[in-house]
PDB file of C-alpha atoms in Angstrom:
ATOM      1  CA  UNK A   1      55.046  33.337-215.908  1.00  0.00           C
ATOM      2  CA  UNK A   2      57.340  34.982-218.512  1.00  0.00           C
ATOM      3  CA  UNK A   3      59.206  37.238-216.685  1.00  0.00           C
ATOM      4  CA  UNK A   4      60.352  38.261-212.896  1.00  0.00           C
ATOM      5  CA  UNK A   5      57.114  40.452-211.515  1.00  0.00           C
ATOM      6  CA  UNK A   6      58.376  42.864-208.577  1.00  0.00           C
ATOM      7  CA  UNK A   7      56.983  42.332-204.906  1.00  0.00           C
ATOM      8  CA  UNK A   8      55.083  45.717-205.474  1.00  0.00           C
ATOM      9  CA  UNK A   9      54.748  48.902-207.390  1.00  0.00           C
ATOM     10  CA  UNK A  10      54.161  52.379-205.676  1.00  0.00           C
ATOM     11  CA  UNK A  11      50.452  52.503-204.511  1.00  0.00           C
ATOM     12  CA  UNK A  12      48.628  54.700-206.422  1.00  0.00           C
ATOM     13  CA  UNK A  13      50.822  54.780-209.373  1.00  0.00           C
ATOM     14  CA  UNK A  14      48.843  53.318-212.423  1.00  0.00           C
ATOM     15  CA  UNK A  15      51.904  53.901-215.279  1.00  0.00           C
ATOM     16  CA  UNK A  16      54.305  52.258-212.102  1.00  0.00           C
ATOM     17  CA  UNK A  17      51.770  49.493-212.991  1.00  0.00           C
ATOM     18  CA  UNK A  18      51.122  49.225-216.309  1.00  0.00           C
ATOM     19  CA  UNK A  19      54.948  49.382-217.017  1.00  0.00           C
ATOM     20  CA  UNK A  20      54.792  45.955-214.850  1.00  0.00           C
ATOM     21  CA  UNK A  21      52.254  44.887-216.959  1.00  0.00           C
ATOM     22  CA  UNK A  22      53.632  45.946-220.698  1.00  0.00           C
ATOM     23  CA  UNK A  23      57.261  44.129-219.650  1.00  0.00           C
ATOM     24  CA  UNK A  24      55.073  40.928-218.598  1.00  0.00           C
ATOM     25  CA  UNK A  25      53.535  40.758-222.200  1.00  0.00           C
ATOM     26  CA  UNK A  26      56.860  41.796-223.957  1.00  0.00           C
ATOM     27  CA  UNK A  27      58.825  38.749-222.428  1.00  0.00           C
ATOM     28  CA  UNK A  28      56.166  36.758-223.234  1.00  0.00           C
ATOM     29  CA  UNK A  29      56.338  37.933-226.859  1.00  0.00           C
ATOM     30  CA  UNK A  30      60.485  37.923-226.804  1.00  0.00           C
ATOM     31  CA  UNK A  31      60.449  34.400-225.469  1.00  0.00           C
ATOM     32  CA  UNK A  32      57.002  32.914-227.584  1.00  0.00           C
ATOM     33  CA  UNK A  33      55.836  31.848-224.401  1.00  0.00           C
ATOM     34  CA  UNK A  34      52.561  32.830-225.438  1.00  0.00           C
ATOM     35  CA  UNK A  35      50.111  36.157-226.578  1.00  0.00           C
ATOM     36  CA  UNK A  36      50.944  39.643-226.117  1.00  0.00           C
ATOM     37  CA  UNK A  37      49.444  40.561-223.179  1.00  0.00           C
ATOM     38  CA  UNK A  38      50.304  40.922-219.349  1.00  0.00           C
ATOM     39  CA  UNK A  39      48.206  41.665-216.234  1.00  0.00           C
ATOM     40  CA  UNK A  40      48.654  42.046-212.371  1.00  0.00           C
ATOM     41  CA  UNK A  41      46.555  42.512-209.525  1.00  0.00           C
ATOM     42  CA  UNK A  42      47.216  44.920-207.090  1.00  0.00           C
ATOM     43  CA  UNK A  43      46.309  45.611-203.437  1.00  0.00           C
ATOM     44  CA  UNK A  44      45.606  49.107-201.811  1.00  0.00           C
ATOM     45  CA  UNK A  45      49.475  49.050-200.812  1.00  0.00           C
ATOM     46  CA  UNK A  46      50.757  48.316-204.422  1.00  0.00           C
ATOM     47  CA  UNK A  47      51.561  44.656-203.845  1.00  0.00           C
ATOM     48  CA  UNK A  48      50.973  42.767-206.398  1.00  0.00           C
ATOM     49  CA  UNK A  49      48.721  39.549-205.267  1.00  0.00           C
ATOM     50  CA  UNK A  50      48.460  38.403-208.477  1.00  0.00           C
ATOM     51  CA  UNK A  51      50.454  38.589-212.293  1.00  0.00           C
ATOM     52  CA  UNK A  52      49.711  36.255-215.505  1.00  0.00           C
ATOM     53  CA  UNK A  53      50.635  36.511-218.887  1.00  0.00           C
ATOM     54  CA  UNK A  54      48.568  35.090-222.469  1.00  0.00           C
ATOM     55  CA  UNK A  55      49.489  31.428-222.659  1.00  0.00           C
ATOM     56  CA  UNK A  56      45.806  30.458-224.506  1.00  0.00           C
ATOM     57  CA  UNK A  57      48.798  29.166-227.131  1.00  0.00           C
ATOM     58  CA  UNK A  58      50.882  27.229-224.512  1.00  0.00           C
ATOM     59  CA  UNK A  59      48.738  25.667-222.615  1.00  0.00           C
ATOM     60  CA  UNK A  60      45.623  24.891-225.323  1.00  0.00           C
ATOM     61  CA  UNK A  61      43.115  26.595-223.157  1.00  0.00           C
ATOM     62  CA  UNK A  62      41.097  29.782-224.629  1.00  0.00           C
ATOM     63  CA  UNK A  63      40.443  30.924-221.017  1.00  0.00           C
ATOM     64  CA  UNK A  64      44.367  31.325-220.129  1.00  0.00           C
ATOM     65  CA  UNK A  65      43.779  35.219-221.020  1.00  0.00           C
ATOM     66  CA  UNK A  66      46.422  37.026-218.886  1.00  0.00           C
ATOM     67  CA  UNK A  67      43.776  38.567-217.110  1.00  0.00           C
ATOM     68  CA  UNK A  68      42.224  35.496-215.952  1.00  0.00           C
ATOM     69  CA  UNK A  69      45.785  33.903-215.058  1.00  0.00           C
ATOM     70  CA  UNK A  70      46.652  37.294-212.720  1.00  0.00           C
ATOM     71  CA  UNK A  71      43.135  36.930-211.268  1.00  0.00           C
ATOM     72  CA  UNK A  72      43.246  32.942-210.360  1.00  0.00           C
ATOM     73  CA  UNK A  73      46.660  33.752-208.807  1.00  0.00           C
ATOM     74  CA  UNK A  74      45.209  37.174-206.855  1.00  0.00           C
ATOM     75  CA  UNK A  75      42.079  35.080-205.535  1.00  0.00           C
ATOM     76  CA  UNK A  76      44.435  31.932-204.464  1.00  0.00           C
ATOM     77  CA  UNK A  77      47.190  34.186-202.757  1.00  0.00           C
ATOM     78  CA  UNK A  78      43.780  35.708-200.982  1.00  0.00           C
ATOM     79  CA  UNK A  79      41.876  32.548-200.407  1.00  0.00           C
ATOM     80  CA  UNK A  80      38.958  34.084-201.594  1.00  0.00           C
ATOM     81  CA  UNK A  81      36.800  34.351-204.778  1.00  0.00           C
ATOM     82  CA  UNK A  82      36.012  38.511-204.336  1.00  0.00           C
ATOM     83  CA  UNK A  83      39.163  40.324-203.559  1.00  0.00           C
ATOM     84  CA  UNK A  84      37.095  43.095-201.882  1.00  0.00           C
ATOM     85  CA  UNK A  85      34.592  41.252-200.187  1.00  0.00           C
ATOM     86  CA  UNK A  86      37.650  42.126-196.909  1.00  0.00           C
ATOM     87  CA  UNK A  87      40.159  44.711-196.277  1.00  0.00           C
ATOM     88  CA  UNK A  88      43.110  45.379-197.863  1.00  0.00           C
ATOM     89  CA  UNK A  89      42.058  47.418-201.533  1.00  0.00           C
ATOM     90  CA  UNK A  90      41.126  48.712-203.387  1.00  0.00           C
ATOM     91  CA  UNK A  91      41.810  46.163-205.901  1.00  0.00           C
ATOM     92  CA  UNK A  92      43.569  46.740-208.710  1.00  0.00           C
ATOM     93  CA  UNK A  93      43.893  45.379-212.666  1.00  0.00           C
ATOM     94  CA  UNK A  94      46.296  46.389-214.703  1.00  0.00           C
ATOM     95  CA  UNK A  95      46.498  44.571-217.995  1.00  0.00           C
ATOM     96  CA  UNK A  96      48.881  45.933-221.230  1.00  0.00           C
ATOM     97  CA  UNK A  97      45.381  45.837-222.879  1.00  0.00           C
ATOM     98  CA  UNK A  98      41.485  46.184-222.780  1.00  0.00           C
ATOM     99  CA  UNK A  99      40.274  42.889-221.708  1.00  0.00           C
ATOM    100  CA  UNK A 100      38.211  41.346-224.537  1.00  0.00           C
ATOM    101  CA  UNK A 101      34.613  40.513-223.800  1.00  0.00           C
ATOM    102  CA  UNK A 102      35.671  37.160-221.337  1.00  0.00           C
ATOM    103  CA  UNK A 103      38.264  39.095-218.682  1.00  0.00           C
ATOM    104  CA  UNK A 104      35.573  41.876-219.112  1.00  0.00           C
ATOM    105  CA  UNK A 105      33.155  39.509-217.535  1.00  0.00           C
ATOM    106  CA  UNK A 106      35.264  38.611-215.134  1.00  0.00           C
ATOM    107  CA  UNK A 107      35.922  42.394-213.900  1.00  0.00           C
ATOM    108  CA  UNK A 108      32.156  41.994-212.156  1.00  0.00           C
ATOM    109  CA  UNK A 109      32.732  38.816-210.120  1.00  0.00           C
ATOM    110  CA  UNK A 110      36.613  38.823-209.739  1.00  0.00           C
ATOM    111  CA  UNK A 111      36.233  41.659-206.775  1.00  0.00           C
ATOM    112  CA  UNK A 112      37.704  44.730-208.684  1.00  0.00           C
ATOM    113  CA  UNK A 113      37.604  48.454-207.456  1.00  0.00           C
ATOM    114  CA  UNK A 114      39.751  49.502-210.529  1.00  0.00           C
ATOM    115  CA  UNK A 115      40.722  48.689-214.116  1.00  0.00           C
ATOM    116  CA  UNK A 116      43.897  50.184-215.319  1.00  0.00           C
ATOM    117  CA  UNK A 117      44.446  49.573-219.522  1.00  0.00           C
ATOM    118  CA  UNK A 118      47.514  50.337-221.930  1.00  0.00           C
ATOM    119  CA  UNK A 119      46.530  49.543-225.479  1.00  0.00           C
ATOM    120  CA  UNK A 120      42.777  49.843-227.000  1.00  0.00           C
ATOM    121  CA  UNK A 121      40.959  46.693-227.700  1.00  0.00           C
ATOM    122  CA  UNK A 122      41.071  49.144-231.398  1.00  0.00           C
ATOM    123  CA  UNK A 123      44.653  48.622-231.311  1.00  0.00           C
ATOM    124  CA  UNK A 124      44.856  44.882-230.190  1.00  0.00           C
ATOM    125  CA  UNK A 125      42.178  43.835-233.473  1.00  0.00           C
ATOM    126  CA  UNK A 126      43.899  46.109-235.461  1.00  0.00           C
ATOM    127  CA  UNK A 127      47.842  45.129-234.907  1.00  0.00           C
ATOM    128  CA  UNK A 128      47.166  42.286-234.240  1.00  0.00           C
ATOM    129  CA  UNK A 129      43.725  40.400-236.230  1.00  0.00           C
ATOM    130  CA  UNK A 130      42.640  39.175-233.230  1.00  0.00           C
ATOM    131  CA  UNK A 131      38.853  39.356-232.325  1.00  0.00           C
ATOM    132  CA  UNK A 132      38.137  40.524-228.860  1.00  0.00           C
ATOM    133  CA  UNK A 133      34.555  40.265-228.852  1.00  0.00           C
ATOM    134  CA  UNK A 134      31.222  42.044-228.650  1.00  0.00           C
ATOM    135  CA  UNK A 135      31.596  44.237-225.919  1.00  0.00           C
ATOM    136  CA  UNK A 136      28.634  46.551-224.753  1.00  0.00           C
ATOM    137  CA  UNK A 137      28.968  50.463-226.201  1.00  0.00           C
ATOM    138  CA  UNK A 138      28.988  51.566-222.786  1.00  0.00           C
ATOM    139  CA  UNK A 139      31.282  49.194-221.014  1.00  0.00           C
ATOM    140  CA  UNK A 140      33.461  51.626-219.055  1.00  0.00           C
ATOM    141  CA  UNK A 141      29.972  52.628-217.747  1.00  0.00           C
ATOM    142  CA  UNK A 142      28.578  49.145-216.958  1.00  0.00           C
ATOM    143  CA  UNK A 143      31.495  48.668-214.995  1.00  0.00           C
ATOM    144  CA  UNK A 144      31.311  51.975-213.256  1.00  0.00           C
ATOM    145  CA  UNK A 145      27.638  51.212-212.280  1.00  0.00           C
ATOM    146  CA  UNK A 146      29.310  47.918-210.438  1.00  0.00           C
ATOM    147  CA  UNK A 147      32.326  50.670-208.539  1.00  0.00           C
ATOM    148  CA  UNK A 148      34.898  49.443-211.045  1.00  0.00           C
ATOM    149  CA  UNK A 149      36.844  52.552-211.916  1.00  0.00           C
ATOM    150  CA  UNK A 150      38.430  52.680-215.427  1.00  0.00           C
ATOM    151  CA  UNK A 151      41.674  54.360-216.214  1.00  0.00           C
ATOM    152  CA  UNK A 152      42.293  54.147-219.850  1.00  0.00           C
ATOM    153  CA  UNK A 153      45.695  54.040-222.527  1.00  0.00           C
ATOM    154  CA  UNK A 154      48.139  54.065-219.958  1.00  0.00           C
ATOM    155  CA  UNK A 155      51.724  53.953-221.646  1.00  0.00           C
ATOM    156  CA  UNK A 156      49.615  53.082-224.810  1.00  0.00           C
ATOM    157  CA  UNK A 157      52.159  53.305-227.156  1.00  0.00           C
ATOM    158  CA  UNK A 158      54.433  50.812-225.353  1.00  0.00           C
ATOM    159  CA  UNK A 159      51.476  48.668-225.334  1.00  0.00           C
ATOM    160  CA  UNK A 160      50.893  49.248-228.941  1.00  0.00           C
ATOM    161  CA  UNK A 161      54.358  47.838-229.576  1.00  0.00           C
ATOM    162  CA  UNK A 162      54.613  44.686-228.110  1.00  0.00           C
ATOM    163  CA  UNK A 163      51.370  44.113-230.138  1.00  0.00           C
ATOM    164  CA  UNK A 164      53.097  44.835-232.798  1.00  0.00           C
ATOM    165  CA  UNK A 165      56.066  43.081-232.206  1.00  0.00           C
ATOM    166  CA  UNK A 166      54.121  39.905-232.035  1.00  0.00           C
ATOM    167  CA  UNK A 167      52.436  40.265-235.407  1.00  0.00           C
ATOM    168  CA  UNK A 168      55.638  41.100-236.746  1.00  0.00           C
ATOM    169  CA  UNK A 169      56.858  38.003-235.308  1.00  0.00           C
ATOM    170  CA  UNK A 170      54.329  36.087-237.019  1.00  0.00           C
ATOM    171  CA  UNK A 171      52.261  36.059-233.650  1.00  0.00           C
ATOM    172  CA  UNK A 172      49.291  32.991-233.993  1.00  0.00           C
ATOM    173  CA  UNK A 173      46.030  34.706-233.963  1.00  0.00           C
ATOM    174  CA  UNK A 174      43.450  32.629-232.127  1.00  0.00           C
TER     175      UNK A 174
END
């Protein structure tokens, strides 16, 4: 991971979270360890189960989304493939940015009660040129039909910067 992740944020606090999740991605971008983007998974008490940052780059795998990463490590922490299937949620990801189309397929299966997001996926193709997919009009909605609450542009515009710190930095797009 790129940087130190804290134990826990307050429960409850989704900009607590998302700040977590904004320093994640700009570390990543300060130390080109990897894409702009940071995630964690959080229980119902604010501890975070699971944190991953971009390293598609590092690692030469397109499914090392930070999404994905904080996921794997929530569901291996857990020992289980849906977080909420037992107690201890709601579940929480927050990522520095919509997911693109894969993480947003992985909201459905992953166990989620909540998505938490900083930048737009607008923002992300736009600062940065990078593609994030065909997503449905309606996906906040196609989500909420599964009980996956969405909370959208948390501490946006610190999102918005560490994308475009990275295409200032001459950030790969891939």
């Amino acid at each position: 991971m790129a940087a130190a992740t804290p134990a826990a944020v307050p429960p409850g606090d989704p900009e607590a979270a998302m700040a977590v999740a904004v320093h994640l991605a700009a570390e990543n971008v300060r130390r080109r360890s990897g894409g702009p983007f940071g995630a964690l998974v959080l229980d119902g008490a604010g501890t975070v189960v699971g944190a991953g940052v971009n390293v598609v780059q590092t690692t030469g795998s397109s499914l090392a989304h930070a999404e994905v990463k904080a996921l794997l490590a929530a569901q291996a922490r857990l020992g289980r493939p849906r977080l909420n299937d037992e107690p201890g949620g709601p579940f929480v990801l927050a990522t520095s940015a919509q997911p693109c189309v894969m993480c947003f397929g992985t909201a459905f299966w992953a166990g989620l009660d909540a998505l938490w997001i900083g930048a737009r996926a607008a923002d992300v193709e736009t600062l940065t040129g990078f593609d994030e997919g065909p997503l449905p009009e309606d996906w906040p909605g196609a989500l909420a039909a599964r009980g996956i609450s969405v909370t959208h542009d948390l501490l946006r515009e610190q999102a918005r910067e560490v994308l475009t710190a990275y295409a200032a930095a001459g950030g790969e797009r891939y």
